[in-house]
XYZ file of N, CA, C and O in Angstrom:
276
model
N 20.559 -44.920 41.301
C 21.122 -46.094 41.775
C 20.468 -47.089 40.502
O 19.221 -46.817 40.610
N 21.415 -48.052 40.684
C 20.661 -49.209 39.394
C 20.393 -50.269 40.074
O 21.131 -50.699 40.672
N 19.085 -50.596 40.005
C 18.899 -52.091 40.928
C 18.634 -53.301 39.304
O 17.986 -53.307 38.895
N 19.654 -54.624 39.699
C 19.233 -55.625 38.714
C 18.623 -56.956 39.636
O 19.671 -57.159 40.446
N 18.105 -57.469 39.325
C 17.474 -59.012 39.801
C 17.348 -59.771 38.149
O 16.192 -59.533 37.980
N 18.067 -60.218 38.528
C 17.735 -61.587 37.397
C 17.164 -62.591 37.421
O 15.801 -62.596 36.754
N 16.593 -63.026 38.869
C 15.712 -64.093 39.136
C 15.563 -64.092 40.597
O 16.113 -63.660 41.070
N 13.956 -63.974 40.820
C 13.167 -64.162 42.221
C 14.031 -65.346 42.962
O 14.319 -66.122 42.845
N 14.608 -64.751 44.411
C 15.485 -65.667 45.105
C 16.798 -65.205 45.046
O 17.716 -65.834 46.305
N 17.255 -64.986 43.923
C 18.825 -64.421 43.760
C 19.026 -62.995 44.797
O 18.272 -61.926 44.514
N 20.246 -62.846 44.732
C 20.634 -61.941 45.323
C 20.813 -60.130 44.726
O 20.344 -60.342 42.965
N 20.255 -59.392 45.094
C 20.496 -58.308 44.264
C 21.744 -57.019 44.127
O 22.194 -56.952 45.230
N 21.774 -57.079 42.783
C 22.922 -56.012 42.654
C 22.381 -54.532 42.908
O 21.819 -54.558 42.005
N 23.061 -53.745 43.700
C 23.109 -52.315 43.480
C 24.469 -51.778 43.183
O 24.992 -51.554 43.733
N 24.323 -50.433 41.881
C 25.340 -50.099 41.563
C 25.113 -48.707 41.926
O 23.942 -48.250 41.500
N 25.963 -47.777 42.658
C 25.695 -46.403 43.040
C 26.660 -45.525 41.822
O 28.211 -45.528 42.494
N 26.730 -44.990 40.915
C 27.775 -44.319 40.208
C 27.253 -42.665 40.607
O 27.944 -42.230 39.762
N 26.578 -42.403 41.654
C 26.458 -40.929 41.787
C 27.786 -40.318 42.216
O 28.190 -39.226 41.342
N 28.776 -40.806 43.063
C 29.847 -40.001 43.507
C 31.207 -40.256 42.600
O 32.076 -39.467 41.952
N 31.100 -41.239 41.786
C 31.751 -41.585 40.971
C 32.064 -40.858 39.223
O 32.927 -40.304 38.565
N 30.717 -40.636 39.228
C 30.341 -39.949 37.839
C 30.557 -38.489 38.030
O 30.194 -37.598 36.985
N 30.250 -37.877 39.420
C 30.175 -36.357 39.598
C 31.320 -35.340 38.782
O 31.044 -34.629 38.318
N 32.543 -35.688 38.574
C 33.404 -34.769 38.075
C 33.108 -35.492 36.335
O 33.181 -34.120 35.786
N 32.766 -36.323 35.758
C 31.929 -36.221 34.692
C 30.764 -34.887 34.538
O 31.057 -34.206 33.414
N 30.329 -34.846 35.370
C 28.857 -33.991 35.171
C 29.459 -32.322 35.129
O 28.835 -31.494 34.310
N 30.621 -32.493 36.511
C 31.039 -31.316 36.056
C 31.837 -30.835 34.858
O 31.689 -29.180 34.446
N 32.590 -31.417 34.637
C 33.340 -31.358 33.394
C 32.441 -30.986 32.010
O 32.547 -29.935 31.296
N 30.991 -31.712 32.120
C 30.269 -31.756 30.906
C 29.695 -30.198 30.818
O 29.497 -29.244 30.056
N 29.105 -29.667 32.271
C 28.510 -28.559 32.345
C 29.396 -27.565 32.208
O 29.213 -26.264 31.615
N 31.165 -27.468 32.578
C 31.891 -26.462 32.410
C 32.242 -26.363 30.481
O 32.110 -25.213 30.291
N 32.107 -27.450 29.906
C 32.225 -27.599 28.360
C 31.247 -26.274 27.677
O 30.855 -26.135 27.077
N 29.627 -26.844 28.316
C 28.685 -26.636 28.025
C 28.700 -24.748 28.098
O 28.235 -24.276 26.971
N 28.850 -24.641 29.382
C 28.982 -23.267 29.657
C 29.918 -22.244 28.719
O 29.890 -21.435 28.008
N 31.127 -23.154 28.609
C 32.370 -22.329 28.087
C 32.088 -22.183 26.449
O 31.575 -20.865 25.427
N 31.192 -23.103 25.967
C 30.329 -23.073 24.490
C 29.530 -22.107 23.997
O 29.545 -21.240 23.472
N 28.555 -22.222 25.304
C 27.682 -20.938 25.508
C 28.135 -19.288 25.163
O 27.446 -18.726 24.675
N 29.389 -19.558 26.343
C 30.005 -17.943 25.932
C 30.337 -17.610 24.486
O 30.600 -16.617 24.806
N 31.073 -18.596 24.122
C 31.747 -18.445 23.048
C 30.897 -17.912 22.096
O 30.950 -17.249 21.074
N 29.866 -18.730 21.610
C 28.728 -18.653 21.041
C 28.039 -16.913 20.890
O 27.838 -16.096 20.270
N 28.066 -16.787 22.188
C 27.071 -15.436 22.422
C 27.926 -14.278 22.640
O 27.700 -13.333 21.723
N 29.071 -14.348 22.318
C 30.569 -13.443 22.354
C 30.710 -13.315 20.976
O 30.585 -12.052 20.734
N 30.575 -14.160 19.861
C 30.608 -14.014 18.602
C 29.475 -13.293 17.918
O 29.463 -12.608 16.949
N 28.522 -13.999 18.744
C 27.067 -13.450 18.091
C 26.962 -11.416 18.246
O 26.443 -10.857 17.461
N 27.368 -11.226 19.601
C 27.503 -9.738 19.912
C 28.687 -9.120 18.894
O 28.337 -8.184 18.591
N 29.427 -9.869 18.678
C 30.592 -9.156 18.097
C 30.196 -9.118 16.464
O 30.349 -7.879 15.996
N 29.327 -10.078 16.025
C 28.835 -10.319 14.523
C 28.006 -8.642 14.530
O 27.486 -8.112 13.848
N 26.981 -8.876 15.878
C 25.783 -7.925 15.747
C 26.459 -6.217 15.610
O 26.262 -5.625 15.078
N 27.436 -5.830 16.627
C 27.906 -4.573 16.709
C 28.816 -4.535 15.442
O 28.651 -3.156 15.342
N 29.181 -5.600 14.894
C 29.798 -5.343 13.474
C 29.014 -5.043 12.494
O 29.390 -3.518 11.750
N 27.774 -5.501 12.455
C 26.990 -5.011 11.514
C 26.306 -3.367 11.832
O 26.122 -2.792 10.943
N 26.327 -3.105 13.249
C 25.664 -1.879 13.552
C 26.863 -1.263 12.758
O 26.557 0.209 12.475
N 27.922 -0.775 13.022
C 29.358 -0.191 12.934
C 29.284 0.279 11.612
O 29.427 1.203 11.052
N 29.021 -1.059 10.542
C 28.951 -0.639 9.579
C 27.761 -0.141 8.434
O 27.871 0.802 7.869
N 26.651 -0.260 9.114
C 25.220 0.538 8.865
C 25.321 2.142 9.126
O 25.089 2.776 8.210
N 26.110 2.564 10.582
C 26.228 3.978 10.410
C 27.548 4.658 9.813
O 27.510 5.440 9.232
N 28.176 3.911 9.301
C 29.460 4.423 8.290
C 29.055 4.482 6.902
O 29.273 5.588 6.584
N 27.783 3.750 6.468
C 27.320 3.578 5.283
C 26.478 4.792 5.088
O 26.368 5.568 3.959
N 25.626 5.105 5.780
C 24.526 6.233 6.036
C 25.555 7.604 6.379
O 24.876 8.408 5.980
N 26.372 7.708 7.359
C 27.217 9.330 7.430
C 27.918 9.570 6.040
O 28.561 10.662 6.295
N 28.441 8.617 5.079
C 29.363 8.987 4.153
C 28.780 9.867 3.226
O 27.386 9.857 3.161
N 29.434 10.729 2.707
C 29.315 12.016 1.487
C 28.422 10.946 0.413
O 29.077 10.189 -0.230
N 27.387 11.510 -0.365
C 27.151 10.627 -1.669
C 28.239 10.799 -2.627
O 28.736 11.877 -2.810
N 28.373 9.856 -3.663
C 29.288 9.569 -4.472
C 28.400 10.699 -5.597
O 27.632 10.055 -5.863
N 29.348 10.966 -6.291
C 29.260 11.196 -8.078
C 29.213 10.071 -8.889
O 30.687 10.206 -8.980
N 28.381 9.391 -9.236
C 28.527 8.532 -10.081
C 29.142 8.717 -11.762
O 29.317 8.519 -12.109
N 28.631 10.133 -12.098
C 29.205 10.668 -13.055
C 30.418 10.803 -13.307
O 31.487 10.723 -14.816
N 31.482 11.193 -12.384
C 32.544 11.249 -12.602
C 33.203 9.775 -12.406
O 34.592 9.499 -13.116
N 32.614 8.731 -11.600
C 33.442 7.343 -11.729
C 33.185 7.068 -12.883
O 33.939 6.167 -13.536
N 32.044 7.416 -14.082
C 32.063 6.770 -15.352
C 33.008 7.421 -16.104
O 33.616 7.039 -17.201
């Protein structure tokens, strides 16, 4: 609640935004959760791709560089 009082002796205005802003809070939380999920998914995908690439490079047969020259 916000409480405003301009001068002593005048009426106090009370504004309650709790119920009006509830859908906005839910929407912002959902957007935050979606963004975090996408970032975690992309990071996991990148990490797994790096592991697969490293394993294939170490498992390959050594190249003969004299034939390539």
